[in-house]
Coordinates of C-alpha atoms in Angstrom, one line a residue:
X2 CA -6.4 12.5 12.9
X3 CA -4.7 12.0 16.3
X4 CA -1.1 12.8 15.4
X5 CA 0.5 15.1 18.0
X6 CA 0.6 18.7 17.0
X7 CA 4.4 18.9 17.1
X8 CA 4.7 16.0 14.8
X9 CA 2.0 17.4 12.5
X10 CA 3.9 20.7 12.2
X11 CA 7.2 18.9 11.5
X12 CA 5.7 16.7 8.8
X13 CA 3.9 19.7 7.2
X14 CA 7.2 21.7 7.2
X15 CA 9.0 18.8 5.6
X16 CA 6.4 18.5 2.9
X17 CA 6.6 22.2 2.2
X18 CA 10.4 22.0 1.9
X19 CA 10.0 19.2 -0.7
X20 CA 7.6 21.3 -2.7
X21 CA 9.9 24.3 -2.6
X22 CA 12.8 22.1 -3.8
X23 CA 10.5 20.7 -6.5
X24 CA 11.1 17.2 -5.6
X25 CA 8.4 14.9 -7.0
X26 CA 9.5 11.8 -5.1
X27 CA 10.6 11.7 -1.4
X28 CA 10.0 9.6 1.7
X29 CA 7.4 10.3 4.2
X30 CA 8.2 7.4 6.5
X31 CA 10.8 4.6 6.2
X32 CA 9.8 1.0 6.9
X33 CA 12.9 -0.3 8.6
X34 CA 13.3 -4.0 9.1
X35 CA 16.5 -4.7 11.1
X36 CA 15.6 -8.5 11.3
X37 CA 13.1 -11.0 9.9
X38 CA 13.0 -13.3 12.9
X39 CA 9.8 -13.4 15.0
X40 CA 8.4 -15.2 18.0
X41 CA 5.0 -15.7 16.4
X42 CA 3.8 -17.3 13.2
X43 CA 0.9 -15.1 12.1
X44 CA -1.2 -16.4 9.3
X45 CA -1.1 -13.1 7.3
X46 CA 2.7 -12.6 7.4
X47 CA 5.3 -14.0 5.1
X48 CA 8.5 -12.6 6.7
X49 CA 9.3 -15.8 8.7
X50 CA 9.3 -17.8 5.4
X51 CA 12.9 -16.8 4.9
X52 CA 15.6 -19.4 5.3
X53 CA 17.0 -20.1 8.7
X54 CA 20.3 -18.4 7.9
X55 CA 18.5 -15.2 7.1
X56 CA 16.3 -15.4 10.2
X57 CA 19.5 -15.4 12.3
X58 CA 20.8 -12.2 10.9
X59 CA 20.6 -8.8 12.8
X60 CA 21.2 -5.5 11.1
X61 CA 24.1 -3.5 12.6
X62 CA 23.1 -0.2 14.3
X63 CA 25.1 2.0 12.1
X64 CA 23.6 0.4 9.0
X65 CA 20.0 0.8 10.3
X66 CA 20.5 4.5 11.3
X67 CA 22.5 5.3 8.2
X68 CA 19.7 4.1 5.9
X69 CA 17.1 6.3 7.6
X70 CA 19.5 9.3 7.5
X71 CA 20.3 8.6 3.8
X72 CA 16.6 8.8 2.9
X73 CA 15.9 12.0 4.8
X74 CA 12.5 10.8 6.0
X75 CA 11.1 12.6 9.1
X76 CA 9.5 9.4 10.5
X77 CA 10.5 5.7 10.9
X78 CA 8.5 2.6 11.5
X79 CA 10.7 -0.2 12.8
X80 CA 9.2 -3.6 12.1
X81 CA 10.4 -7.1 11.1
X82 CA 10.0 -9.8 12.3
X83 CA 9.8 -8.8 15.9
X84 CA 12.2 -5.8 16.5
X85 CA 12.3 -6.4 20.2
X86 CA 14.3 -9.6 19.5
X87 CA 17.1 -7.4 18.1
X88 CA 19.8 -7.2 20.8
X89 CA 20.5 -3.5 20.0
X90 CA 17.1 -2.3 19.2
X91 CA 17.2 0.2 22.0
X92 CA 20.4 1.8 20.6
X93 CA 18.8 2.0 17.1
X94 CA 15.9 3.9 18.7
X95 CA 18.1 6.1 20.8
X96 CA 20.2 7.2 17.9
X97 CA 17.2 7.9 15.7
X98 CA 15.4 9.9 18.4
X99 CA 18.6 11.8 19.0
X100 CA 18.4 12.8 15.3
X101 CA 14.8 13.9 16.0
X102 CA 13.2 11.3 13.9
X103 CA 9.7 10.2 14.9
X104 CA 10.1 6.5 15.7
X105 CA 7.3 3.9 15.9
X106 CA 8.5 0.5 17.2
X107 CA 6.1 -2.1 15.8
X108 CA 5.7 -5.1 18.2
X109 CA 3.4 -8.0 19.0
X110 CA 4.2 -7.0 22.7
X111 CA 5.3 -10.5 23.9
X112 CA 8.7 -9.0 24.9
X113 CA 7.5 -5.5 25.6
X114 CA 7.2 -5.6 29.4
X115 CA 10.6 -7.2 29.7
X116 CA 12.3 -4.6 27.5
X117 CA 10.6 -1.4 28.7
X118 CA 13.6 -0.5 30.9
X119 CA 15.8 -0.3 27.8
X120 CA 13.8 2.7 26.5
X121 CA 12.9 6.2 27.6
X122 CA 9.7 8.0 27.0
X123 CA 10.0 10.7 24.4
X124 CA 7.7 12.7 22.2
X125 CA 9.7 11.3 19.3
X126 CA 9.1 7.7 20.3
X127 CA 6.1 5.4 20.4
X128 CA 5.4 1.7 20.7
X129 CA 3.1 0.5 17.9
X130 CA 1.4 -2.7 19.2
X131 CA -0.3 -5.0 16.8
X132 CA -3.9 -5.8 17.8
X133 CA -6.2 -7.4 15.2
X134 CA -9.3 -8.0 17.3
X135 CA -10.4 -8.8 20.8
X136 CA -9.0 -11.8 22.7
X137 CA -10.3 -14.7 20.7
X138 CA -10.0 -13.1 17.3
X139 CA -6.5 -11.7 17.9
X140 CA -5.1 -14.9 19.3
X141 CA -6.5 -16.8 16.4
X142 CA -4.9 -14.3 13.9
X143 CA -1.4 -14.8 15.6
X144 CA -1.9 -18.5 16.1
X145 CA -1.2 -18.5 19.8
X146 CA -3.3 -18.2 22.9
X147 CA -2.6 -15.5 25.5
X148 CA -1.0 -13.0 23.2
X149 CA -3.9 -10.6 23.4
X150 CA -3.9 -10.5 27.2
X151 CA -0.1 -10.0 27.3
X152 CA -0.4 -7.1 24.8
X153 CA -3.1 -5.5 26.9
X154 CA -0.9 -5.7 30.0
X155 CA 2.1 -4.4 28.1
X156 CA 0.1 -1.4 26.8
X157 CA -1.1 -0.6 30.3
X158 CA 2.4 -0.8 31.8
X159 CA 3.9 1.3 29.0
X160 CA 1.2 4.0 29.4
X161 CA 1.8 3.9 33.2
X162 CA 5.5 4.7 32.6
X163 CA 4.7 7.6 30.3
X164 CA 5.3 6.1 26.9
X165 CA 3.3 7.0 23.9
X166 CA 1.5 3.8 22.7
X167 CA -0.2 3.4 19.4
X168 CA -1.8 0.3 17.8
X169 CA -1.9 -1.2 14.3
X170 CA -4.9 -3.4 13.3
X171 CA -5.2 -5.4 10.1
X172 CA -8.7 -6.5 9.1
X173 CA -9.6 -9.5 6.9
X174 CA -12.7 -10.7 5.1
X175 CA -13.6 -12.7 8.2
X176 CA -14.1 -9.4 9.9
X177 CA -17.4 -7.5 10.1
X178 CA -18.2 -3.9 10.9
X179 CA -19.1 -5.0 14.4
X180 CA -15.8 -6.8 15.1
X181 CA -14.0 -3.6 13.9
X182 CA -16.1 -1.4 16.1
X183 CA -15.6 -3.6 19.1
X184 CA -11.8 -3.7 19.0
X185 CA -11.4 0.0 18.1
X186 CA -13.8 1.0 20.9
X187 CA -11.8 -1.1 23.3
X188 CA -8.5 0.4 22.2
X189 CA -9.9 4.0 22.1
X190 CA -12.1 4.0 25.2
X191 CA -10.8 1.3 27.5
X192 CA -7.1 1.1 26.9
X193 CA -7.0 4.8 25.8
X194 CA -4.1 4.3 23.4
X195 CA -2.7 7.5 21.9
X196 CA -3.4 6.7 18.3
X197 CA -4.7 3.8 16.2
X198 CA -3.8 2.7 12.7
X199 CA -6.0 0.5 10.6
X200 CA -5.4 -1.3 7.3
X201 CA -7.3 -3.8 5.1
X202 CA -5.3 -7.0 4.7
X203 CA -3.3 -7.3 1.4
X204 CA -2.7 -10.6 -0.3
X205 CA 0.9 -10.8 0.7
X206 CA 2.3 -13.5 -1.7
X207 CA 4.3 -15.4 1.0
X208 CA 1.6 -15.4 3.7
X209 CA 0.5 -18.9 4.8
X210 CA -3.2 -17.9 4.6
X211 CA -4.2 -16.7 1.2
X212 CA -8.0 -17.1 1.6
X213 CA -9.0 -14.3 3.8
X214 CA -7.7 -11.1 2.2
X215 CA -10.1 -8.3 1.3
X216 CA -11.1 -7.1 -2.2
X217 CA -11.5 -3.4 -3.0
X218 CA -15.3 -3.4 -2.8
X219 CA -15.3 -5.5 0.3
X220 CA -12.9 -3.0 2.0
X221 CA -15.1 0.0 1.1
X222 CA -18.3 -1.6 2.3
X223 CA -16.6 -2.8 5.5
X224 CA -15.2 0.5 6.6
X225 CA -18.2 2.5 5.4
X226 CA -20.3 0.6 7.9
X227 CA -17.7 0.5 10.7
X228 CA -17.2 4.3 10.4
X229 CA -21.0 5.1 10.6
X230 CA -22.8 6.5 13.6
X231 CA -20.0 9.0 14.5
X232 CA -17.4 6.3 15.1
X233 CA -14.9 7.7 12.7
X234 CA -14.9 11.2 14.3
X235 CA -14.7 9.7 17.8
X236 CA -11.8 7.3 17.3
X237 CA -8.2 8.6 17.6
X238 CA -7.2 7.3 14.2
X239 CA -3.7 8.0 13.0
X240 CA -4.7 8.7 9.4
X241 CA -5.4 11.7 7.3
X242 CA -9.1 12.4 6.7
X243 CA -8.6 11.7 3.0
X244 CA -7.2 8.3 3.6
X245 CA -10.2 7.4 5.7
X246 CA -12.4 8.7 2.8
X247 CA -10.4 6.4 0.5
X248 CA -11.1 3.4 2.7
X249 CA -14.8 4.2 2.5
X250 CA -14.7 4.6 -1.3
X251 CA -15.5 8.3 -1.2
X252 CA -12.4 9.1 -3.2
X253 CA -9.8 7.1 -5.1
X254 CA -6.0 7.6 -5.4
X255 CA -3.1 6.2 -7.3
X256 CA -0.4 4.3 -5.4
X257 CA 2.7 6.3 -4.2
X258 CA 4.7 3.4 -2.7
X259 CA 7.9 5.5 -3.1
X260 CA 6.8 7.6 -0.2
X261 CA 7.0 4.8 2.3
X262 CA 10.1 2.9 1.2
X263 CA 11.2 -0.3 2.9
X264 CA 14.8 -1.0 4.0
X265 CA 15.7 -4.5 5.3
X266 CA 18.7 -6.8 5.6
X267 CA 18.6 -7.1 1.8
X268 CA 18.6 -3.4 1.1
X269 CA 16.0 -1.0 -0.3
X270 CA 13.1 -3.2 -1.6
X271 CA 11.2 -2.6 -4.8
X272 CA 8.5 -1.3 -4.9
X273 CA 7.2 -1.7 -1.3
X274 CA 7.4 -4.0 1.7
X275 CA 4.4 -6.0 0.4
X276 CA 5.9 -6.8 -3.0
X277 CA 9.5 -7.8 -3.8
X278 CA 10.8 -7.1 -7.3
X279 CA 14.4 -6.9 -6.2
X280 CA 16.7 -4.8 -3.9
X281 CA 19.1 -1.9 -4.4
X282 CA 21.8 -0.7 -2.0
X283 CA 21.0 3.0 -1.9
X284 CA 17.8 5.0 -1.6
X285 CA 18.8 7.1 -4.6
X286 CA 18.9 4.0 -6.8
X287 CA 15.5 2.9 -5.4
X288 CA 13.9 6.2 -6.4
X289 CA 15.7 6.8 -9.7
X290 CA 16.0 3.2 -11.1
X291 CA 12.5 1.9 -10.3
X292 CA 9.7 2.2 -12.9
X293 CA 7.1 3.5 -10.5
X294 CA 4.5 4.0 -13.2
X295 CA 4.0 0.3 -13.7
X296 CA 2.7 -0.3 -10.1
X297 CA -0.7 0.2 -8.6
X298 CA -4.3 -0.9 -9.2
X299 CA -5.1 -1.2 -12.9
X300 CA -1.4 -1.5 -13.8
X301 CA 0.1 -4.5 -12.0
X302 CA -2.3 -7.5 -11.4
X303 CA -0.7 -8.1 -8.0
X304 CA -1.9 -4.6 -6.9
X305 CA -5.6 -5.3 -7.9
X306 CA -6.9 -5.6 -4.4
X307 CA -4.5 -3.4 -2.5
X308 CA -5.7 -0.5 -0.4
X309 CA -2.8 -0.7 2.1
X310 CA -1.5 2.2 4.0
X311 CA 2.0 2.0 2.5
X312 CA 0.7 2.8 -1.0
X313 CA -2.2 5.1 -0.4
X314 CA -1.8 7.1 2.8
X315 CA 1.1 9.1 1.2
X316 CA -1.1 10.0 -1.8
X317 CA -3.8 11.2 0.6
X318 CA -1.3 13.3 2.6
X319 CA 0.0 14.9 -0.6
X320 CA -3.5 15.5 -1.8
X321 CA -4.2 17.2 1.6
X322 CA -1.2 19.4 1.3
X323 CA -2.2 20.4 -2.3
X324 CA -5.7 21.6 -1.2
X325 CA -6.4 24.5 1.2
X326 CA -9.8 23.0 2.0
X327 CA -8.4 19.6 2.9
X328 CA -5.4 21.2 4.8
X329 CA -7.8 23.1 7.0
X330 CA -10.0 20.0 7.5
X331 CA -6.9 18.0 8.6
X332 CA -5.8 20.9 10.8
X333 CA -9.1 21.1 12.5
X334 CA -9.1 17.4 13.3
X335 CA -5.5 17.5 14.6
X336 CA -6.2 20.4 16.9
X337 CA -9.5 18.8 18.1
X338 CA -7.8 15.5 18.9
X339 CA -5.0 17.2 20.8
X340 CA -7.5 19.0 23.0
X341 CA -9.0 15.7 24.2

């Protein structure tokens, strides 16, 4: 796990506080979507399917920051849509960083080099660039040529200026262990990004392409092979060891979607950003008025093939905190990665 030591300590302290207060449901990271508009039409995304009037909307700064503060989460992932299209995205980031929230700005990087001057490097801020494969594969997934090359140049420039840069890669049933190894080797060894996040594609109901999502057994076999030969230990993966075990099928977990809640232009989304069973105006209503027990694999048919980060990484983190053995294992990996 390549999470910086300072961030690891803050998250661990936050989790300990929740345990002391006997809170059984709390946010680990908020998925904040201040807009749905995007400058790409990726096959695996359904956000741009919203009506034109919705795509023109931009969340006010105070509303975006207020939602995060209301939740109390120590981390924020700003997505969309393409957040760099928001005219005040730099101010949203600035205010969240000022509150010492760890902010990850998710981007396809097409606007990144043009917008870098609006941001300042900080241990509380990182760009999270979406990279689904090497040149041909990535450009195919985003349905536009040249995006991979621009993303690579943007990452290099951001790193040169002192920014933390992470990546997020989604893998489909068209991927093989070799394609995963190739892109993660490139990101880890050549671009030397700070951290990498990986996720099996979930059958997002509004996504244009419904044919290439992974099933549970496909996911386990794919990652088991990709992680072999020491790759898993060598890559700077931004995941708990138990979540990586989960992807390989070594352990199984229930879904804890309440730990990574989604807040968008419509409010707090039930139950997660991948499924939409309605919205509520406050975080408290989301937690208290949602029947969380009815979601997850084996409960809701829509969840049957889901092994997404938003549902299962929090479970893995909580399981880690509840086990001395797993806590020490995670600590060793964090310390080791911070020495590199």
